XYZ file of N, CA and C in Angstrom:
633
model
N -96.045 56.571 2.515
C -96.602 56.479 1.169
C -98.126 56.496 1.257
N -99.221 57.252 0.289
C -99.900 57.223 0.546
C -100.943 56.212 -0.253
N -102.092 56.070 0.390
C -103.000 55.126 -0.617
C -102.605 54.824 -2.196
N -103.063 56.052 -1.989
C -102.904 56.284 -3.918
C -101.808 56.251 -4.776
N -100.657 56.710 -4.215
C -99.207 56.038 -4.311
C -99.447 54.715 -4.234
N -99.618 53.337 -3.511
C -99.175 52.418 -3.336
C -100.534 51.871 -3.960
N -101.618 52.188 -4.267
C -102.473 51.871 -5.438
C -102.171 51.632 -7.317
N -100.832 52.810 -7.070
C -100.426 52.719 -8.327
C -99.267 51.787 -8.541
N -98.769 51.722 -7.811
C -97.434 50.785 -7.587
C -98.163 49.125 -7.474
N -99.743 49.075 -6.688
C -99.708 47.686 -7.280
C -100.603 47.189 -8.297
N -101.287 48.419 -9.119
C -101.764 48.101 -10.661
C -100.292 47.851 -11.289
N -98.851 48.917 -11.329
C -97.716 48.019 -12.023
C -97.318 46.945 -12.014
N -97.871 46.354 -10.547
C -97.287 45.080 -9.514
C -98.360 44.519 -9.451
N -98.813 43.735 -10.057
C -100.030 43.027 -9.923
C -100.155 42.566 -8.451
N -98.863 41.722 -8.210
C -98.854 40.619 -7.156
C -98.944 41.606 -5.878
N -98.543 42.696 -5.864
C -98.672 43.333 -4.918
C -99.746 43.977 -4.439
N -101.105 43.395 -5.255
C -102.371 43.347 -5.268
C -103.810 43.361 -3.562
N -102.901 41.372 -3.916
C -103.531 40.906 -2.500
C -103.130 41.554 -1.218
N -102.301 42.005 -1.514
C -101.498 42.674 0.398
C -102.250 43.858 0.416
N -102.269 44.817 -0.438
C -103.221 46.012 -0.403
C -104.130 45.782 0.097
N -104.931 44.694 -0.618
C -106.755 44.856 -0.423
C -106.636 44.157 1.539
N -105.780 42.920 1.760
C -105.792 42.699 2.923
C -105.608 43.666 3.669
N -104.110 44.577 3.979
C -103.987 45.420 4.620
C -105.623 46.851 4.783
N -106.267 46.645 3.242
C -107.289 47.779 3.745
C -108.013 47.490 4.684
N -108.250 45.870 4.597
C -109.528 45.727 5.006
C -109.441 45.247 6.565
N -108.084 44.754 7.293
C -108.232 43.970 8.581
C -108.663 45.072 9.330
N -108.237 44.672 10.521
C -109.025 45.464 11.319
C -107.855 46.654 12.516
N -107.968 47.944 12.299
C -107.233 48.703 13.229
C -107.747 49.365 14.512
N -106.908 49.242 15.350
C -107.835 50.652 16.165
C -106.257 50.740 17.403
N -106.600 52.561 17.343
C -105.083 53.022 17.908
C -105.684 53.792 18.869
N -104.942 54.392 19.923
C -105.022 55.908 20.379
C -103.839 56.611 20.331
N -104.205 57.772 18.925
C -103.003 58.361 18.299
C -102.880 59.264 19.369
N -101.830 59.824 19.609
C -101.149 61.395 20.738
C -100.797 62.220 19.368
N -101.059 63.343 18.740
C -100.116 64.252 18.801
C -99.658 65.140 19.897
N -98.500 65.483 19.636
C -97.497 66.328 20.206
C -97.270 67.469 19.332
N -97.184 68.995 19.676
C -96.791 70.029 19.325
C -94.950 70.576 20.144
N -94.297 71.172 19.557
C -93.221 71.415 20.033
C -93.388 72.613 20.938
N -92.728 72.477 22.399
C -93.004 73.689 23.436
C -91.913 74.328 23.385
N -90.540 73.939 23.332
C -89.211 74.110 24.006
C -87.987 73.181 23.578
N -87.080 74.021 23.375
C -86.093 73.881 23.113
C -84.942 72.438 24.175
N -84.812 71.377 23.686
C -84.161 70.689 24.865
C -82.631 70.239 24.474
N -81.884 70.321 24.752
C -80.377 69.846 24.611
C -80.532 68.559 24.781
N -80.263 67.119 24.373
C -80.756 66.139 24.058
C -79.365 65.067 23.920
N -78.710 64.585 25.224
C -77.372 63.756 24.761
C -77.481 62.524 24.268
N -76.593 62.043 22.856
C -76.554 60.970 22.175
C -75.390 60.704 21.835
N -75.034 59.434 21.695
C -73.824 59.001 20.990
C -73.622 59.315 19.585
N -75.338 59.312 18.990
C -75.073 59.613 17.391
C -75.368 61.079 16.615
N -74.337 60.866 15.439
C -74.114 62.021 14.822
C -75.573 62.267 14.017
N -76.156 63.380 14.045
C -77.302 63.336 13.195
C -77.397 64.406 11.851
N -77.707 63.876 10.584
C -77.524 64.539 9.490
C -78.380 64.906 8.387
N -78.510 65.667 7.397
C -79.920 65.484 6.967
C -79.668 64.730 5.806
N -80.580 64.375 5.341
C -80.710 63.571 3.987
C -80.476 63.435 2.960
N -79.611 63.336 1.623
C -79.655 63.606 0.735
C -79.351 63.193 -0.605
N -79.109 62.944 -1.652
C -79.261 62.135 -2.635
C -77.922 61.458 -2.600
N -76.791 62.039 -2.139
C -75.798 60.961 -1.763
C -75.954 60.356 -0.780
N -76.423 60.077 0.364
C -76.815 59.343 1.581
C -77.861 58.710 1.580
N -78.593 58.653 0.844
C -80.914 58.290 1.330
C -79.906 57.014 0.975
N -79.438 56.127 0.276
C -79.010 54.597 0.314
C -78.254 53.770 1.684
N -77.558 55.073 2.280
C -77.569 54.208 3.839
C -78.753 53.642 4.568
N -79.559 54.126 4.405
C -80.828 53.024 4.863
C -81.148 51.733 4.064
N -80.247 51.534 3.333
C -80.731 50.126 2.619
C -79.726 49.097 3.455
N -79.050 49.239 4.788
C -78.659 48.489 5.699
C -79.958 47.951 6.455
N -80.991 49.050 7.011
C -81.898 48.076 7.935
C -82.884 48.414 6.727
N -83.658 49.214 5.781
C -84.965 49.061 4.972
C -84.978 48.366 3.819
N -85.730 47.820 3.301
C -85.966 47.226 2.267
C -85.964 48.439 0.895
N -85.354 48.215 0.125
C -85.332 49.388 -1.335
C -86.807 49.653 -2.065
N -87.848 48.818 -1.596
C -88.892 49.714 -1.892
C -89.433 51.051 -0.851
N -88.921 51.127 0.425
C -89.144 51.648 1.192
C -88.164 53.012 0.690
N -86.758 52.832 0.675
C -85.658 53.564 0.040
C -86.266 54.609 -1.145
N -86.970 53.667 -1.556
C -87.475 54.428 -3.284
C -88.835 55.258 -2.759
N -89.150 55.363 -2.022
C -90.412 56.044 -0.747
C -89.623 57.229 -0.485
N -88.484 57.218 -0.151
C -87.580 57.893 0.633
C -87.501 59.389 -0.385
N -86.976 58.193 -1.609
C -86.617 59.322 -2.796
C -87.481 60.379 -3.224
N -88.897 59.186 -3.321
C -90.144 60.759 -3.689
C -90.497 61.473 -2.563
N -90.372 61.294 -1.462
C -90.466 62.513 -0.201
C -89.331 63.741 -0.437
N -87.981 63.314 -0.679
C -86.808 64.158 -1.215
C -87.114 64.532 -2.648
N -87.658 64.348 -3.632
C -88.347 64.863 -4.677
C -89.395 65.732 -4.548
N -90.115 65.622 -3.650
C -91.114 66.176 -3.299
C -90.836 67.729 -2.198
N -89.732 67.637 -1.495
C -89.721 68.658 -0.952
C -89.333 68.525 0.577
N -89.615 67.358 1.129
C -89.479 66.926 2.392
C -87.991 66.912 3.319
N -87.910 67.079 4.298
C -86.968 67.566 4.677
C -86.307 65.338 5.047
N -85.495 65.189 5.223
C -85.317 63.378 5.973
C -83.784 64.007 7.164
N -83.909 62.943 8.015
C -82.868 63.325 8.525
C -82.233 61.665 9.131
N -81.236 61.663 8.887
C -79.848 60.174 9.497
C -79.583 60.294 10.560
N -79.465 59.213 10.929
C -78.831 59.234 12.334
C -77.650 58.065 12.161
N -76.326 58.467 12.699
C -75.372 57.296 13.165
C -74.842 57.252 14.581
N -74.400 55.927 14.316
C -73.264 55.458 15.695
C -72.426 55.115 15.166
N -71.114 54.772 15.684
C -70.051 54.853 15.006
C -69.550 54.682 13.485
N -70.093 55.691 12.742
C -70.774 55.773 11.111
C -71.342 54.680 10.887
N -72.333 53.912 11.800
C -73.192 52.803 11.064
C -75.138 53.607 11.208
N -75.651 53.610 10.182
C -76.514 53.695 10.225
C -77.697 53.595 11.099
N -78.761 54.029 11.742
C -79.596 53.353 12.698
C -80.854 54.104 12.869
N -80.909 55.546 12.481
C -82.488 55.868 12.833
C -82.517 56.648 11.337
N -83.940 56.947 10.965
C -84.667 57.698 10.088
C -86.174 58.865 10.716
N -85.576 59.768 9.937
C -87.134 60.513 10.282
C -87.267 61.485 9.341
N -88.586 61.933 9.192
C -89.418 62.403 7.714
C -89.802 63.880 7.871
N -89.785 65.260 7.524
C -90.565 65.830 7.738
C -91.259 67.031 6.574
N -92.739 67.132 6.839
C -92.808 67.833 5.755
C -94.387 69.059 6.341
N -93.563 70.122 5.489
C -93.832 70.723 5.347
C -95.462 71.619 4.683
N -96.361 71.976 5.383
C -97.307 72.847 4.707
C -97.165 73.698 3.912
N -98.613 73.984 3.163
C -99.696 73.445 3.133
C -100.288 72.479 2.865
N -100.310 71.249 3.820
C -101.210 69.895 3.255
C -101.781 68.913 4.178
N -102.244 67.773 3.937
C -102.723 66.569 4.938
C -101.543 65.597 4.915
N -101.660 65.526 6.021
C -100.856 64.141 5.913
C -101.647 63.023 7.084
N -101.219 61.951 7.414
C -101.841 60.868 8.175
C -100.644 60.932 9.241
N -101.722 60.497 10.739
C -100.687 60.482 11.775
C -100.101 59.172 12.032
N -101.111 58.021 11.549
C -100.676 56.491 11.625
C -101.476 55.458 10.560
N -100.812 55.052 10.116
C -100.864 54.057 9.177
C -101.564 54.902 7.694
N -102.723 55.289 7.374
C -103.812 55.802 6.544
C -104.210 56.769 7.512
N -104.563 56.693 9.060
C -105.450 57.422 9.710
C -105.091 58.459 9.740
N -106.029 59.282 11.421
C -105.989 60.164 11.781
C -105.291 61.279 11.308
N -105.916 62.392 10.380
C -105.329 63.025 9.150
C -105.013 64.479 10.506
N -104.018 64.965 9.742
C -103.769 66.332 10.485
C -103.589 67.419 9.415
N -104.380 68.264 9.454
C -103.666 69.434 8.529
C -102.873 70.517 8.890
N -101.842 70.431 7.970
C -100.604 71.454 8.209
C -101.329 72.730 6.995
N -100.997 73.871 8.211
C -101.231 75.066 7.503
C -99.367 75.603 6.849
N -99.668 76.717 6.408
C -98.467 77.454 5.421
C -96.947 76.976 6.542
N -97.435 77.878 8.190
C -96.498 77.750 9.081
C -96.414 76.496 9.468
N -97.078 75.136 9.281
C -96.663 74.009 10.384
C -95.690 73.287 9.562
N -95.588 72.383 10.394
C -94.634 71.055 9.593
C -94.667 69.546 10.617
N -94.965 68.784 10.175
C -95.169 67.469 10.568
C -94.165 66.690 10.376
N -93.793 65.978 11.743
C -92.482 65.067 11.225
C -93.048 63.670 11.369
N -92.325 62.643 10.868
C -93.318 61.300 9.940
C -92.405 60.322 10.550
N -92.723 58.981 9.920
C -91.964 57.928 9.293
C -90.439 57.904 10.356
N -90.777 57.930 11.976
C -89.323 57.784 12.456
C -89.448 56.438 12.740
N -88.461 56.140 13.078
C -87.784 54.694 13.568
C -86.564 54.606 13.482
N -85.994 54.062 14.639
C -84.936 53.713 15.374
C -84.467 51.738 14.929
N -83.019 51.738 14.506
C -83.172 50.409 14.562
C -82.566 49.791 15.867
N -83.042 48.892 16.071
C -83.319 48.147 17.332
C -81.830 47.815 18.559
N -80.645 47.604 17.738
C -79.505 47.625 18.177
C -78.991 49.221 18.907
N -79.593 49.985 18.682
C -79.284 51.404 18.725
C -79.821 52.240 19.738
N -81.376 51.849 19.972
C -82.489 52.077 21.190
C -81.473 52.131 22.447
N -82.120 52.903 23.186
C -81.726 52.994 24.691
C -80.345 53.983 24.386
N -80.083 54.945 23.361
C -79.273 55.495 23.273
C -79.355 57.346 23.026
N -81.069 57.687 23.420
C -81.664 58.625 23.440
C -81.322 59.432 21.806
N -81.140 58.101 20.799
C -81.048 58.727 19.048
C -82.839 59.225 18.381
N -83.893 58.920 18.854
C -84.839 59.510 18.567
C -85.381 61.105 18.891
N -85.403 61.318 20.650
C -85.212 62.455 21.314
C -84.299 63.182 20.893
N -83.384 63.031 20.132
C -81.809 64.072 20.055
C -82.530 64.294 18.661
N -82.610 63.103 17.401
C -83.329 63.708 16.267
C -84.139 64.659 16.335
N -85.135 64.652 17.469
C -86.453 65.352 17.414
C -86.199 66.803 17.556
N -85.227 66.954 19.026
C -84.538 68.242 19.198
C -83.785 68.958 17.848
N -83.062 68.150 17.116
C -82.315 68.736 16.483
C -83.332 69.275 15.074
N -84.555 68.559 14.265
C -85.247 68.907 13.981
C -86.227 70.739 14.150
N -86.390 70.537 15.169
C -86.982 71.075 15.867
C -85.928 73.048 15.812
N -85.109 72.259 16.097
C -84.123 73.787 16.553
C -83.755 74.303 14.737
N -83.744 72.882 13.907
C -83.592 73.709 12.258
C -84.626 74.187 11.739
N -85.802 74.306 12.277
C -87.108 74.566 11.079
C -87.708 75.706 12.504
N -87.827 75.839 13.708
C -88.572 76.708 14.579
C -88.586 78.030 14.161
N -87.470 78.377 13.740
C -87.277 79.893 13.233
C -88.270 80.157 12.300
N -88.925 78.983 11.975
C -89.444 79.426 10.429
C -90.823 78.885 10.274
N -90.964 77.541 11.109
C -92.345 76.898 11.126
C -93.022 77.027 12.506
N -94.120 78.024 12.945
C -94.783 78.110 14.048
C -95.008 76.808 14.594
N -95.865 75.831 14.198
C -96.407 74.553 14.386
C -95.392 73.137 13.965
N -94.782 72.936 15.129
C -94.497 71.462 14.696
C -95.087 70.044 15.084
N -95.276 69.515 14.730
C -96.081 68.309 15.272
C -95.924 66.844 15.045
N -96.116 66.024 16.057
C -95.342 64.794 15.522
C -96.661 63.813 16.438
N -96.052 62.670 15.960
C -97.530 62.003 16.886
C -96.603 60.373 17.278
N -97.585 59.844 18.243
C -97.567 58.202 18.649
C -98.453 58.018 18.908
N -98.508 56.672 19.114
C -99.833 55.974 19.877
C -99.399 55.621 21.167
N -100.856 56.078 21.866
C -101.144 55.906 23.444
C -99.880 54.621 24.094
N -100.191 53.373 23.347
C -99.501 52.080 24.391
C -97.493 51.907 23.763
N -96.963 53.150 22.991
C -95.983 53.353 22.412
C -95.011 54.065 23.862
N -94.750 53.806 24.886
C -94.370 54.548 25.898
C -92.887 55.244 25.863
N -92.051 54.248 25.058
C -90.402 54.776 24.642
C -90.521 55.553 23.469
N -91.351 55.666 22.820
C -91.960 57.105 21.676
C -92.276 57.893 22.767
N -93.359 58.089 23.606
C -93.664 59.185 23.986
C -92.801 60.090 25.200
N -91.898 59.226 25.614
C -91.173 59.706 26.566
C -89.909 60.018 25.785
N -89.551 59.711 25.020
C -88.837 59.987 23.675
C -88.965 61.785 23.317
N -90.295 62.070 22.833
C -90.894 63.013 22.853
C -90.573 64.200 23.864
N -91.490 63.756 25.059
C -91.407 64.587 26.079
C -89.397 65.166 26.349
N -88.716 64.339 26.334
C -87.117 64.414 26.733
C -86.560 65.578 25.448
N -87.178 65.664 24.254
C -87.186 66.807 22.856
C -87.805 67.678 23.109
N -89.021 68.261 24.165
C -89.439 69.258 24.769
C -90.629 69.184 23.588
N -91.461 68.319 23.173
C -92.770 68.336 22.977
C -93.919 68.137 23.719
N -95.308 68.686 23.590
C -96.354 67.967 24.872
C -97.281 67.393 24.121
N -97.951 66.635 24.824
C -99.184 66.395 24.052
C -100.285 66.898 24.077
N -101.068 66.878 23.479
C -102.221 67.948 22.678
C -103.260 67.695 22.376
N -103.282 66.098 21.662
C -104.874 65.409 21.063
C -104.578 64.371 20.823
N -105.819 63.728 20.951
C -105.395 62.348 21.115
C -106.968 61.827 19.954
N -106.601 61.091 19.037
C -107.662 60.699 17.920
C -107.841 58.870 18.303
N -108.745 58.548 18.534
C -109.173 57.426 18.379
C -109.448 56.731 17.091
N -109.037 55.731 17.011
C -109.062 55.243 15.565
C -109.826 53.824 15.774
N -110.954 53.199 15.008
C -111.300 52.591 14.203
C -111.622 51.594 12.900
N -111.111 50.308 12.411
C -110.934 50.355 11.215
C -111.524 48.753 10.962
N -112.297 48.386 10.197
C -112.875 47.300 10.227
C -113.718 46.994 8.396
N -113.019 45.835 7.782
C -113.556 45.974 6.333
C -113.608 47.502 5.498
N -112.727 48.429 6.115
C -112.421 49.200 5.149
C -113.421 50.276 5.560
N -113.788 50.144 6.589
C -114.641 50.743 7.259
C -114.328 51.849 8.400
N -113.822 53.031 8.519
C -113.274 53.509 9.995
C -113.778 54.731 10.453
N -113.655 54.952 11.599
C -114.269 55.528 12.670
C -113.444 56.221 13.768
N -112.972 57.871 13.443
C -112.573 58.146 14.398
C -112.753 59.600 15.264
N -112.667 59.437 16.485
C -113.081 60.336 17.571
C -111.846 61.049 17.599
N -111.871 62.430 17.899
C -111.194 63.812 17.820
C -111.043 64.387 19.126
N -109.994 64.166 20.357
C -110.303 65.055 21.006
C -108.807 66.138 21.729
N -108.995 67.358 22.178
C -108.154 67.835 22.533
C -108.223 67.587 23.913
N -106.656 67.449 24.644
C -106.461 67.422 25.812
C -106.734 68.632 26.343
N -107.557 68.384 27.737
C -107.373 69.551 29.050
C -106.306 69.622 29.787
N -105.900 71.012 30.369
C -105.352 70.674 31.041
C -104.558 69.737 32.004
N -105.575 69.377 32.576
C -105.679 68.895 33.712
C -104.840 66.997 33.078
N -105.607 66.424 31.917
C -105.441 65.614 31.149
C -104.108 65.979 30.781
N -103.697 66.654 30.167
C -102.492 66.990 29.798
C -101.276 66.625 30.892
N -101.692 67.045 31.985
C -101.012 66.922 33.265
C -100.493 65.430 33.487
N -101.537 64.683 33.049
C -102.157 63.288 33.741
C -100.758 62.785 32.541
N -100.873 63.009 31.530
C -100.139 62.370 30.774
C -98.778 62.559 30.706
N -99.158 64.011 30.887
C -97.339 63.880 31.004
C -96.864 63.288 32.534
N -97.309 63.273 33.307
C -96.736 62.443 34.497
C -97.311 60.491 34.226
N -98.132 60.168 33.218
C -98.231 59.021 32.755
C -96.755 58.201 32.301
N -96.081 59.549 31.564
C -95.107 59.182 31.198
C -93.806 59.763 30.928
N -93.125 60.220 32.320
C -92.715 61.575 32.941
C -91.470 60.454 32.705
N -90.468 61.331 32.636
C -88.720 61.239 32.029
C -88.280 60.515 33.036
């Protein structure tokens, strides 16, 4: 959800006021990774993975809270692709993706990425916690990946640097990493550095955090 979305939601919500202005103002600082998609990976999981849709977006009201749910809805209003994940039909992962031309943020507010006509950015994953260690993120990512490639040159997804079961997550879906944005954030104040991986860096990382 973005600023301005959840700006308007707490002029309706008064009370939902103070958490805004706190959340603007503490203090952040990340080292975001994006990842671009290289390759195609076959990806084994126990769970069935499905895409999203106005009869299903309410199975996530097992692990999310229904304001989050109602988040869900205007991304599927909007155009966005969502995709389910189960284990033995119980609910357990989510992931977001959407489509150019536009900005979106790689973490929290930050590090903005722009998607041209061909890219597409996937968002908002998470795994619930009972479910982990069952390679349901990596299999999402693949399966993502193999429905939209035909059609979107650029896919891109991101974590942060000290996130190591995200990024090896990643790597096992046949993504690499690419750039890494430093983030900043202090009284509403932020600051961030842009850089693309070298080679050589590239190397470093993926054996940082090699399968």
């Amino acid at each position: 959800m973005t600023f301005y979305l959840k700006l308007i939601k707490a002029i309706k919500s008064p009370q939902l006021l103070p958490k805004m202005l706190f959340n603007w103002l503490k203090p952040y600082h990340a080292i975001v990774i994006t990842f671009k998609f290289q390759e195609a990976r076959d990806v084994k999981t126990p769970a069935t993975i499905c895409r999203v849709t106005n009869e299903n977006i309410d199975d996530a009201l097992v692990y999310e809270p229904s304001i989050k749910v109602d988040a869900f809805r205007q991304f599927l209003a909007h155009g966005d692709w969502g995709y389910y994940a189960y284990i033995d039909n119980e609910w357990v992962h989510r992931s977001w993706v959407t489509f150019g031309p536009q900005v979106i943020t790689q973490w929290n507010r930050f590090a903005k990425l722009e998607l041209e006509t061909n890219d597409a950015g996937i968002s908002w994953c998470e795994t619930s916690v009972t479910a982990r260690g069952n390679n349901v993120y990596p299999a999402v990512m693949s399966q993502i990946a193999r429905d939209i490639s035909s059609e979107y040159k650029n896919i891109y997804v991101s974590t942060t640097s000290d996130n190591i079961a995200s990024y090896r997550g990643l790597l096992k879906a046949g993504f690499a990493p690419i750039r890494e944005t430093t983030v900043y954030s202090l009284l509403g104040i932020k600051y961030e550095r842009l850089r693309n991986l070298s080679e050589s860096e590239y190397k470093q990382e993926m054996k940082r955090a090699e399968v």
